[in-house]
Coordinates of N, CA and C in Angstrom, one line a residue:
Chain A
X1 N 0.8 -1.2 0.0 CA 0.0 0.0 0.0 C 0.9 1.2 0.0
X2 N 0.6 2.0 -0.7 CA 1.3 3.2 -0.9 C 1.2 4.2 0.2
X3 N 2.1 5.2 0.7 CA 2.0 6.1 1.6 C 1.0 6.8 1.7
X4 N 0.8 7.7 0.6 CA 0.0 8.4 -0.1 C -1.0 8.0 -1.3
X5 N -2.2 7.6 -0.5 CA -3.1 7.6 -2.1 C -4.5 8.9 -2.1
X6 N -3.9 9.1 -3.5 CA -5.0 9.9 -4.2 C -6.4 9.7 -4.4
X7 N -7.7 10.2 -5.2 CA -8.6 9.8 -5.6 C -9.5 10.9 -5.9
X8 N -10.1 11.3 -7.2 CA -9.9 10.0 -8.4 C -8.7 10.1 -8.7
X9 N -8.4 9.3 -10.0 CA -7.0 9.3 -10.2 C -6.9 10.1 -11.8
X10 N -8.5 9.8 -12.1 CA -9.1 11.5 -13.4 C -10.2 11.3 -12.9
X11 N -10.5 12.8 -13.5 CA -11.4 13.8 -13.5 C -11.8 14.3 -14.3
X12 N -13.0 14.3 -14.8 CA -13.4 15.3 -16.1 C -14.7 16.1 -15.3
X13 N -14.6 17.3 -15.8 CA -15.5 18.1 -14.9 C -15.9 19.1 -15.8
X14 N -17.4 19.7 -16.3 CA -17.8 20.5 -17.0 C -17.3 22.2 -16.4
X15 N -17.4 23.0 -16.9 CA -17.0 24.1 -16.6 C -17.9 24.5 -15.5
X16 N -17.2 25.3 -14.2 CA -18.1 25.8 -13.2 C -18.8 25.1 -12.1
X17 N -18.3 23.5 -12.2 CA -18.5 22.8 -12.3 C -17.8 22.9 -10.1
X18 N -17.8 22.5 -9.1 CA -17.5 22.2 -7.9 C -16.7 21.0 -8.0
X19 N -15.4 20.8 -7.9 CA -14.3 20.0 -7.5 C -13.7 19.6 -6.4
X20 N -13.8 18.5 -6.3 CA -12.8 17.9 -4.9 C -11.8 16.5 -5.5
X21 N -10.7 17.0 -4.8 CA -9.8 15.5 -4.9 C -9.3 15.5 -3.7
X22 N -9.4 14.1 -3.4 CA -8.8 13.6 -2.2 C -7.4 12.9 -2.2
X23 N -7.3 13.0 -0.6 CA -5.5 12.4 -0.3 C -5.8 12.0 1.2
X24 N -5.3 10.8 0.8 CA -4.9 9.9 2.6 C -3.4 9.6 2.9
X25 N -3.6 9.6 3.7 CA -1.8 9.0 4.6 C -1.5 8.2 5.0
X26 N -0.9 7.8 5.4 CA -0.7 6.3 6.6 C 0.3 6.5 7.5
X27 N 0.8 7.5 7.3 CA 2.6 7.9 7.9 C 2.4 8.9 9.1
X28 N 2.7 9.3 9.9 CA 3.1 11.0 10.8 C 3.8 11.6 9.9
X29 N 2.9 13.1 10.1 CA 3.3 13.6 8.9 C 3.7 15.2 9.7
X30 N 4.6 16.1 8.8 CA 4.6 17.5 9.6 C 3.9 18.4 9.1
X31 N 3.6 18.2 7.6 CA 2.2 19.3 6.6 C 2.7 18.3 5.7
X32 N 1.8 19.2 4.4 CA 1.0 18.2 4.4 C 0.8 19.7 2.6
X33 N 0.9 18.7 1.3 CA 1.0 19.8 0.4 C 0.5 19.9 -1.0
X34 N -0.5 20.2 -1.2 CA -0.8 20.0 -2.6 C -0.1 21.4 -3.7
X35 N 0.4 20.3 -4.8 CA 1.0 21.0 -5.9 C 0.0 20.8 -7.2
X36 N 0.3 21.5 -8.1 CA -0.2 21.1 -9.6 C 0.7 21.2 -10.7
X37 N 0.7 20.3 -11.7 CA 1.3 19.9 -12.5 C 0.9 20.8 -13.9
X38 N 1.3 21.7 -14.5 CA 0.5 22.2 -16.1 C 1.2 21.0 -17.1
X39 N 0.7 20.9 -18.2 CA 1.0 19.6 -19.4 C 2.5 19.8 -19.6
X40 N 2.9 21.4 -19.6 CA 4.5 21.5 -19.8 C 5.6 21.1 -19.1
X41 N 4.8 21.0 -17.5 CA 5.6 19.8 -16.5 C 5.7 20.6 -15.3
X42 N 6.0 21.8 -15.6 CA 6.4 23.2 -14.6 C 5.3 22.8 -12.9
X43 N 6.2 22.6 -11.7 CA 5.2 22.1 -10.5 C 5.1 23.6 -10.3
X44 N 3.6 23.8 -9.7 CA 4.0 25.1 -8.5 C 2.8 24.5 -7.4
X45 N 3.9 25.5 -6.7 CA 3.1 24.6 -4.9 C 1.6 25.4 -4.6
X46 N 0.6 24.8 -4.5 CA -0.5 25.5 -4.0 C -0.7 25.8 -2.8
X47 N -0.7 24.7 -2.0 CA -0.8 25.1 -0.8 C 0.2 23.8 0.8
X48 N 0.4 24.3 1.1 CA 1.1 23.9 2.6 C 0.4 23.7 3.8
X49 N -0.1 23.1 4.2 CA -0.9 23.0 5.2 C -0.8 21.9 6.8
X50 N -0.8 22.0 8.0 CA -0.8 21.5 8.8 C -1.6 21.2 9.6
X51 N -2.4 22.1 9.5 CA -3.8 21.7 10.3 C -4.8 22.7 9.7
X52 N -6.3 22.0 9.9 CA -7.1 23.2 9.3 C -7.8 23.3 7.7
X53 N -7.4 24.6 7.4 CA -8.1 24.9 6.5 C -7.4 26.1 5.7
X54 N -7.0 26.3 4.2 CA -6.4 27.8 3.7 C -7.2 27.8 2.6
X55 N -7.1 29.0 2.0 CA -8.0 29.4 1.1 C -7.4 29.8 -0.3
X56 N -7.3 30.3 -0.8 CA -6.5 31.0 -2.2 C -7.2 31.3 -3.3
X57 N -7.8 32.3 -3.5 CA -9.1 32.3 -4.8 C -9.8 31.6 -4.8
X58 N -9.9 30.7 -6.0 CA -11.7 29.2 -6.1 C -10.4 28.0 -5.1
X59 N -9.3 28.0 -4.8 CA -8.9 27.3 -4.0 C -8.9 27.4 -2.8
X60 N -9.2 25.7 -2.3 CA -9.4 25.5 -1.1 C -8.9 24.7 -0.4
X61 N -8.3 24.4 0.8 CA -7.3 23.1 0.9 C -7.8 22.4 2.5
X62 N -7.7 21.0 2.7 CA -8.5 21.2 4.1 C -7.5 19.5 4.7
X63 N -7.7 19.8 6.0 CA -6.4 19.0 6.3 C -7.4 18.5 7.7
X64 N -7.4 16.9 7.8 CA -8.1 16.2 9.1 C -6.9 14.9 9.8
X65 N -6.0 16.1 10.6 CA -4.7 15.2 11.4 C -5.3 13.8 11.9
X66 N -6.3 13.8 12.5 CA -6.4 12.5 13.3 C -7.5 11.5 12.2
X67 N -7.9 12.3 10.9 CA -8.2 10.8 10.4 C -7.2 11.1 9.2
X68 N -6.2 10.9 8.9 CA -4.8 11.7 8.2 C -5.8 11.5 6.5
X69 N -6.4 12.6 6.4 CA -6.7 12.7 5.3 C -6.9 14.8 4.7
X70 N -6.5 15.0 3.5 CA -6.8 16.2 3.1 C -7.7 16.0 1.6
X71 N -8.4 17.4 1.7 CA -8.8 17.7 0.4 C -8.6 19.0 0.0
X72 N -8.5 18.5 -1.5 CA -8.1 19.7 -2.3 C -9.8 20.5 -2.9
X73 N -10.3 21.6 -2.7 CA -11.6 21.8 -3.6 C -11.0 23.0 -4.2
X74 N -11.9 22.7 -6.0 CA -11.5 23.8 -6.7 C -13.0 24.3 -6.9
X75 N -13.7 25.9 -6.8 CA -15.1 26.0 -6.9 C -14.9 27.0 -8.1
X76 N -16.2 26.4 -8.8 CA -16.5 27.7 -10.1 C -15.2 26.7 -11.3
X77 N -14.9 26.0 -11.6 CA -13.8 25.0 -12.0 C -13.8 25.5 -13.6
X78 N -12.7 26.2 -14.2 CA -12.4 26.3 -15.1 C -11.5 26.1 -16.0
X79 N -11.5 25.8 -17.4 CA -10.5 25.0 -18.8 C -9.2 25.4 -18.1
X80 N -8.9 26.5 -17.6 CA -7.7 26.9 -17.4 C -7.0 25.7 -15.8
X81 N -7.7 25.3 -15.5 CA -7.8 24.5 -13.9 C -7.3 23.1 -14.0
X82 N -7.5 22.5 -15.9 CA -7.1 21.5 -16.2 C -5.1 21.0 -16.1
X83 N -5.3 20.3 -15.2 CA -3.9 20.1 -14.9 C -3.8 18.4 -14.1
X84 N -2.7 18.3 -13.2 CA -2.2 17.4 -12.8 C -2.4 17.8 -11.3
X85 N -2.8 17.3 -10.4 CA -2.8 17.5 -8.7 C -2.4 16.6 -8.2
X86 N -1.6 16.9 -7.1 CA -0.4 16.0 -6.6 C -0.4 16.3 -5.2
X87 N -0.5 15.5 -4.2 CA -0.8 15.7 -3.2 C 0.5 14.9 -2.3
X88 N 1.6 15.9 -1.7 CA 2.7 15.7 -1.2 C 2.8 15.3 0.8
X89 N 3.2 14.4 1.0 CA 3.5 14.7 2.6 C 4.5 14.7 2.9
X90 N 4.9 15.5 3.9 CA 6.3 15.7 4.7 C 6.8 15.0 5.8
X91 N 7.5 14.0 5.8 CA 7.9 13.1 6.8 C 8.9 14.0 7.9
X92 N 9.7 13.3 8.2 CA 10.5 14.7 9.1 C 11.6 15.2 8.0
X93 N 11.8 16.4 8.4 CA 12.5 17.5 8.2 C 11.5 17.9 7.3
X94 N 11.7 17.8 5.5 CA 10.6 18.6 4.8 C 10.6 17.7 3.5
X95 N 10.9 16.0 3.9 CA 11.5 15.4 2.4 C 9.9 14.8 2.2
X96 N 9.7 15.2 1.0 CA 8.0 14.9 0.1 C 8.0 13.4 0.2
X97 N 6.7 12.8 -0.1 CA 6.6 11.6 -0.3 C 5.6 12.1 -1.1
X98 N 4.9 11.3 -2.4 CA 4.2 12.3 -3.5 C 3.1 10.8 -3.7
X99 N 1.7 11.2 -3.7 CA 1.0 10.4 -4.4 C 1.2 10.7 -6.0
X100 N 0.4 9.4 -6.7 CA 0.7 9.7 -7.7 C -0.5 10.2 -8.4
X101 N -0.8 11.1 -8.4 CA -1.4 12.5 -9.2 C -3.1 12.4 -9.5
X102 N -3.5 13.4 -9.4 CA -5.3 13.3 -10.1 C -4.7 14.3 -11.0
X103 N -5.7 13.7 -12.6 CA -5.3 14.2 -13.6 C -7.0 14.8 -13.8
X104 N -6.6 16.3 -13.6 CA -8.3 17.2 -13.6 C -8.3 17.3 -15.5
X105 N -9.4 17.1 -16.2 CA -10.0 18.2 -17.4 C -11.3 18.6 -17.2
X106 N -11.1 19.9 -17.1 CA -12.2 20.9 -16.8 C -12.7 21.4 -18.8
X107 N -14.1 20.8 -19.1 CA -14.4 20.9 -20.6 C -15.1 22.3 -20.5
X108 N -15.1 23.1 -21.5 CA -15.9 24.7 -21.3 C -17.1 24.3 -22.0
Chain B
X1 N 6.9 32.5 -12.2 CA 8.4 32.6 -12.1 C 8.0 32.0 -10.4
X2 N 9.1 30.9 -9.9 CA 9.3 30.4 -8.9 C 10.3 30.9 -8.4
X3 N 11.3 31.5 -9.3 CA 12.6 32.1 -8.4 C 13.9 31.2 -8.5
X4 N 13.4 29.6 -8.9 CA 14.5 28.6 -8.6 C 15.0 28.4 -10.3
X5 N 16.1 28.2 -10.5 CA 16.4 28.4 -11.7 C 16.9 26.7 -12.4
X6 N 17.1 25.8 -13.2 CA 17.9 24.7 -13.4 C 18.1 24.5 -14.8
X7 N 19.6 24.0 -14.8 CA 20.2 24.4 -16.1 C 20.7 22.5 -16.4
X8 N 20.5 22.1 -17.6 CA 19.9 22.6 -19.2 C 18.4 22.1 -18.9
X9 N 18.2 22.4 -19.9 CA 16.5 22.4 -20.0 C 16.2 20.9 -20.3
X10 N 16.6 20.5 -21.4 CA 16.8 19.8 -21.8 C 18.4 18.9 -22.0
X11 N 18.6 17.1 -22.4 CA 19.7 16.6 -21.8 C 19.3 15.5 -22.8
X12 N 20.3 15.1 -23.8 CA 20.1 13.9 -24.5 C 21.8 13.4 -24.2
X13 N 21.6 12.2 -23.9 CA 22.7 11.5 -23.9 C 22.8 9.7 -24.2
X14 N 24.0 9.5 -24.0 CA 24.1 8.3 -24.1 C 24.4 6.7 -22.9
X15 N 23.9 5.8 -23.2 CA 24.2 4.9 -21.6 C 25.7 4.7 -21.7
X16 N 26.0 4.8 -19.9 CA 27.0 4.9 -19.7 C 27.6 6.0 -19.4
X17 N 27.2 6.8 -20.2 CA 27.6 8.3 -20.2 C 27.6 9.1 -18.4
X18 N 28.3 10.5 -18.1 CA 27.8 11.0 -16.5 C 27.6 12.4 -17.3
X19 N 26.2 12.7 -16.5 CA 26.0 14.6 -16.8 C 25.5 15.0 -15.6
X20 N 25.6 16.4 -15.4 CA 25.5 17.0 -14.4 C 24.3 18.1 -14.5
X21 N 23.7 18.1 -13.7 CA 22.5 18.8 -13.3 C 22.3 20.3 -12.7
X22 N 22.1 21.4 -12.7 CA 22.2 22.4 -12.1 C 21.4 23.3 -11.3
X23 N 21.4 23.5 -10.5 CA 20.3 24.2 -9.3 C 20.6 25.1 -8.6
X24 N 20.3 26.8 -9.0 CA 20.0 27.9 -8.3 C 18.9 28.1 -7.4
X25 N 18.6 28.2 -6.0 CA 17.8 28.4 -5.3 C 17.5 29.7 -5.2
X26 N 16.1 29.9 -4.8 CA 16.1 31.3 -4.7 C 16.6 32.2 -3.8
X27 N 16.5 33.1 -3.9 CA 17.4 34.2 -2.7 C 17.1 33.4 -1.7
X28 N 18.3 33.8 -0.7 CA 17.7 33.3 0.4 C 17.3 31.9 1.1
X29 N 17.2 31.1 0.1 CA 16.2 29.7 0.8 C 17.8 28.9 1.2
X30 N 18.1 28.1 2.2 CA 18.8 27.3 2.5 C 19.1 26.0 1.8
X31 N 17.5 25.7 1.9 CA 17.4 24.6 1.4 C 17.3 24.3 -0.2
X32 N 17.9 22.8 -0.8 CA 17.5 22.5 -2.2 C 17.4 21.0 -1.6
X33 N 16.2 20.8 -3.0 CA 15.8 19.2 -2.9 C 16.0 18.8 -4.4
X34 N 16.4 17.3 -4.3 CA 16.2 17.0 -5.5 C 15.4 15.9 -5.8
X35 N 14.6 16.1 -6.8 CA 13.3 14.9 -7.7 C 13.4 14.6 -8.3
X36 N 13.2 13.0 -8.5 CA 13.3 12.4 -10.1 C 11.7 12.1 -10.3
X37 N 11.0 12.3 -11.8 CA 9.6 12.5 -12.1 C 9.8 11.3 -13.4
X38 N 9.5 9.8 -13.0 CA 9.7 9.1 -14.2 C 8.2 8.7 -14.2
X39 N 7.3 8.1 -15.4 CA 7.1 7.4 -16.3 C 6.2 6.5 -14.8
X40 N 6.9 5.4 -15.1 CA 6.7 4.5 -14.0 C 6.6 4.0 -12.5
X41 N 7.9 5.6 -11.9 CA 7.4 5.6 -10.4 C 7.3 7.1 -10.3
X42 N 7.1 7.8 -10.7 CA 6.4 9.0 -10.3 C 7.2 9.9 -9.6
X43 N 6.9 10.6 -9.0 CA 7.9 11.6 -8.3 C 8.4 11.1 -7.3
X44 N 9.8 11.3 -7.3 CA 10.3 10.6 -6.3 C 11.3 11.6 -5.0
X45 N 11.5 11.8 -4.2 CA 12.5 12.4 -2.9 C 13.8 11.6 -3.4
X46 N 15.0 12.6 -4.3 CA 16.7 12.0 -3.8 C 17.3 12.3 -2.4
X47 N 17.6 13.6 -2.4 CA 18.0 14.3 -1.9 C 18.0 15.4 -1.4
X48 N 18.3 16.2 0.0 CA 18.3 17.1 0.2 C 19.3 17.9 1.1
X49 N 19.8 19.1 0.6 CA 21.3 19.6 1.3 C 20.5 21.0 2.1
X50 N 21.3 21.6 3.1 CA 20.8 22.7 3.9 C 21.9 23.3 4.1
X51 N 22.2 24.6 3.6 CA 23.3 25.3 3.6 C 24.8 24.3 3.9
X52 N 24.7 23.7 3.0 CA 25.5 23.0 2.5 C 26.0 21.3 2.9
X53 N 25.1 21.2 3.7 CA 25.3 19.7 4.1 C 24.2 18.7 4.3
X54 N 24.1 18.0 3.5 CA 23.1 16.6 3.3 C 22.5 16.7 4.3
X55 N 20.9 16.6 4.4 CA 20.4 16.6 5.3 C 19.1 15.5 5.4
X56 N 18.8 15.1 4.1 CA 17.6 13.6 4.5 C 18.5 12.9 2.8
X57 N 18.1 11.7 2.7 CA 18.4 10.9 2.0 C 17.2 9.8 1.0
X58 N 16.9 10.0 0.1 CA 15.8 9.2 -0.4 C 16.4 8.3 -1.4
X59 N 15.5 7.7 -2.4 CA 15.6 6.6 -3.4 C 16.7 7.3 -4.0
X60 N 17.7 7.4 -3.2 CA 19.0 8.3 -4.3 C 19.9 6.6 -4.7
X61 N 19.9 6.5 -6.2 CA 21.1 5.6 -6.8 C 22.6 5.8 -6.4
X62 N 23.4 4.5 -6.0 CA 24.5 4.7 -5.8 C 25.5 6.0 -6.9
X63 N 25.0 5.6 -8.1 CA 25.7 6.2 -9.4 C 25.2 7.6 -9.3
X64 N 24.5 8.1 -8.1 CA 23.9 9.6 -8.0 C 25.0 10.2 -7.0
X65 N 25.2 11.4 -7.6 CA 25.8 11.9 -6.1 C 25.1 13.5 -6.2
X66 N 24.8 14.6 -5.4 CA 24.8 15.7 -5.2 C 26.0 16.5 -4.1
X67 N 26.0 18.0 -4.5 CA 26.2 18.6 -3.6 C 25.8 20.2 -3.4
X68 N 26.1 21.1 -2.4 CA 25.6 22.1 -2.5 C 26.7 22.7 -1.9
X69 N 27.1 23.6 -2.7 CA 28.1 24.7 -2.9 C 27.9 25.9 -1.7
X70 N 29.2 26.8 -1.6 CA 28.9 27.8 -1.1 C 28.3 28.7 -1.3
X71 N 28.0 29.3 -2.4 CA 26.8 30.0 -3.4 C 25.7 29.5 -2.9
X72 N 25.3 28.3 -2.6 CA 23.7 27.7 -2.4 C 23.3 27.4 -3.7
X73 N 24.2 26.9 -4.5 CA 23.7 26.6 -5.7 C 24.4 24.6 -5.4
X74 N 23.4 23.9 -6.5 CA 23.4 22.9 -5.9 C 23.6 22.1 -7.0
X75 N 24.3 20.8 -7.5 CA 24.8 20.2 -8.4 C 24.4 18.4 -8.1
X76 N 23.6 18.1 -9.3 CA 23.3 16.7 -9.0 C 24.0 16.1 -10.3
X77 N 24.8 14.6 -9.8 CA 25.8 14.2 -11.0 C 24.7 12.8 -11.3
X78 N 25.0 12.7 -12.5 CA 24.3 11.0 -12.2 C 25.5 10.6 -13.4
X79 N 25.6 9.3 -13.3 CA 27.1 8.6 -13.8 C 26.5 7.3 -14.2
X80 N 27.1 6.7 -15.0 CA 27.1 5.3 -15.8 C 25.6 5.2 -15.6
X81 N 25.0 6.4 -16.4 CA 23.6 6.5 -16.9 C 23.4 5.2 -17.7
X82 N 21.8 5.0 -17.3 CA 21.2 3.5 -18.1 C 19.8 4.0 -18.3
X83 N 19.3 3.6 -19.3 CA 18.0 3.4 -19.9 C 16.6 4.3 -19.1
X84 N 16.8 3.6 -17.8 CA 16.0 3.9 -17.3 C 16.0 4.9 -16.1
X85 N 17.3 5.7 -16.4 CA 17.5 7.0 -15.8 C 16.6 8.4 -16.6
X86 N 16.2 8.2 -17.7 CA 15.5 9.2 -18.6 C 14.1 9.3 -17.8
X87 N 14.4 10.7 -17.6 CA 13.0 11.1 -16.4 C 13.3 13.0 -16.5
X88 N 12.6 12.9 -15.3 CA 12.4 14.5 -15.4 C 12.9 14.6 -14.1
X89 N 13.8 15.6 -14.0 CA 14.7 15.8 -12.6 C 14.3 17.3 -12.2
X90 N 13.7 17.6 -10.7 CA 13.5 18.6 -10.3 C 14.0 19.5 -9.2
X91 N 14.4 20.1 -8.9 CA 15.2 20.7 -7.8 C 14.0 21.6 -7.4
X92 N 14.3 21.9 -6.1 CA 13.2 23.1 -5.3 C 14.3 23.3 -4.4
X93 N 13.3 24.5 -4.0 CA 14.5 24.8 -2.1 C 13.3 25.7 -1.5
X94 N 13.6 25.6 -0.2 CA 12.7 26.1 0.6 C 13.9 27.3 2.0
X95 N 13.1 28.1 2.2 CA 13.5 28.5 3.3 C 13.1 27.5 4.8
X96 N 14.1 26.7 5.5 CA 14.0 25.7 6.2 C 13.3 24.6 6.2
X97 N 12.1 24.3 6.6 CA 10.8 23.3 6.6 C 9.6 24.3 5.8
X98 N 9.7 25.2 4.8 CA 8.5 25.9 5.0 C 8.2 25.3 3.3
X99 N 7.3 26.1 2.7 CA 6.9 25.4 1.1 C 7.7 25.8 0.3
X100 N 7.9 24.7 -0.7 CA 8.9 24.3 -1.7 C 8.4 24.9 -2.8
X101 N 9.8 26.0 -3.3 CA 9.6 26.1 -4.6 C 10.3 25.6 -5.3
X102 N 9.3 24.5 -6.5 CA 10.3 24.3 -7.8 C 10.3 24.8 -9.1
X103 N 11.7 24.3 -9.5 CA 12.6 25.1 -10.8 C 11.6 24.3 -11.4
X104 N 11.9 24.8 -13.1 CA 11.2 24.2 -14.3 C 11.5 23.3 -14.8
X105 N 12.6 22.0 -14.1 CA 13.2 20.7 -14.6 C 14.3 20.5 -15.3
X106 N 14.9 19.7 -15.5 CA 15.5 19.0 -16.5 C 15.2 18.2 -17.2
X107 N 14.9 17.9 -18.2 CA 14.5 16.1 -18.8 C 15.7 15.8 -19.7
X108 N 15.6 14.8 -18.8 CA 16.7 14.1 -19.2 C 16.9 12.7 -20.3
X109 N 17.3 12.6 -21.4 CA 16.9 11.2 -22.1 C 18.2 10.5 -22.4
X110 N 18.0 9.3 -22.1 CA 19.3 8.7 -22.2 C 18.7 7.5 -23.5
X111 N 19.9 7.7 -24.6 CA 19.8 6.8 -25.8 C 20.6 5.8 -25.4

């Protein structure tokens, strides 16, 4: 069983459309980190999280320590949104352990 | 723009062959990590140096080595390349434990 598993593993989602992907753990973790992948490969980090809940535009990121699971929600979901999500955890110090990926297409 | 820079973009080479990887962190950050993004196992944790000394260790290959300079700029070698070294190699760095930024890769293909 993998450290980290994702779900789904795709997604196709109409425009405007309310998004969630999930991530479980099985490990002690210190945060906890969803990234996205664009088709060109380029990661950028979305969000970092350790407990709780953060926000960032239609992003939303939400973190439950004691049943070690997060989700990612994207609201109002647009073509531009179609990417790769990758849901990272931090063991000690800050080294990733990476599910392997929900592939979102958001159709206009 | 992430701030973290990694030189060549691209890397064609041959098995057997050793090339060297390159990683500018951004102002400031201590830390660099390095990632291999293959095909088959996905992203993976090599390595990580913290102002200049190794600091966690992952699925790094004997034939891998890194280091991290006094600049904070960071150098990953991989040597008697094989087939299935052809992946996408990523470097990030972080200020301490906090979120990682990564560079735009290397991909690497070995003929």
């Amino acid at each position: 069983k993998n450290e980290v598993e994702q779900s789904p593993q795709n997604l196709t989602a109409q425009e405007g459309e309310f998004i969630t992907i999930n991530c479980s753990y099985s490990v002690g973790i210190s945060a906890l980190h969803w990234l996205q992948q664009h088709p060109g490969g380029g990661i950028v980090s979305l969000f970092m999280l350790s407990s709780g809940k953060k926000k960032h535009g239609r992003l939303i990121a939400t973190i439950n320590i004691q049943e070690k699971h997060s989700s990612l929600h994207i609201t109002a979901s647009h073509p531009r949104d179609s990417a790769v999500y990758i849901c990272a955890v931090a063991e000690y110090g800050n080294k990733l352990v990476f599910g392997a990926g929900t592939i979102l297409r958001v159709k206009s | 723009d992430s701030g973290v820079t990694q030189t060549p973009k691209h890397l064609i080479t041959a098995t057997g062959q050793r090339v060297t990887l390159r990683c500018s962190p951004r102002s400031g950050d201590l830390s660099v990590y390095w990632y291999q993004q293959s095909l088959d196992q996905g992203l993976q944790f090599l390595i990580q140096y913290y102002n200049g000394e190794e600091r966690a260790k992952g699925n790094i290959l004997e034939r891998f080595s890194a280091q991290q300079f006094p600049d904070l700029h960071s150098e990953l070698n991989l040597s008697s390349l094989e087939l299935g070294d052809s992946a996408l190699y990523f470097c990030a760095s972080s200020d301490r434990d906090d979120e990682q930024f990564f560079g735009p890769g290397t991909r690497l293909t070995v003929l």
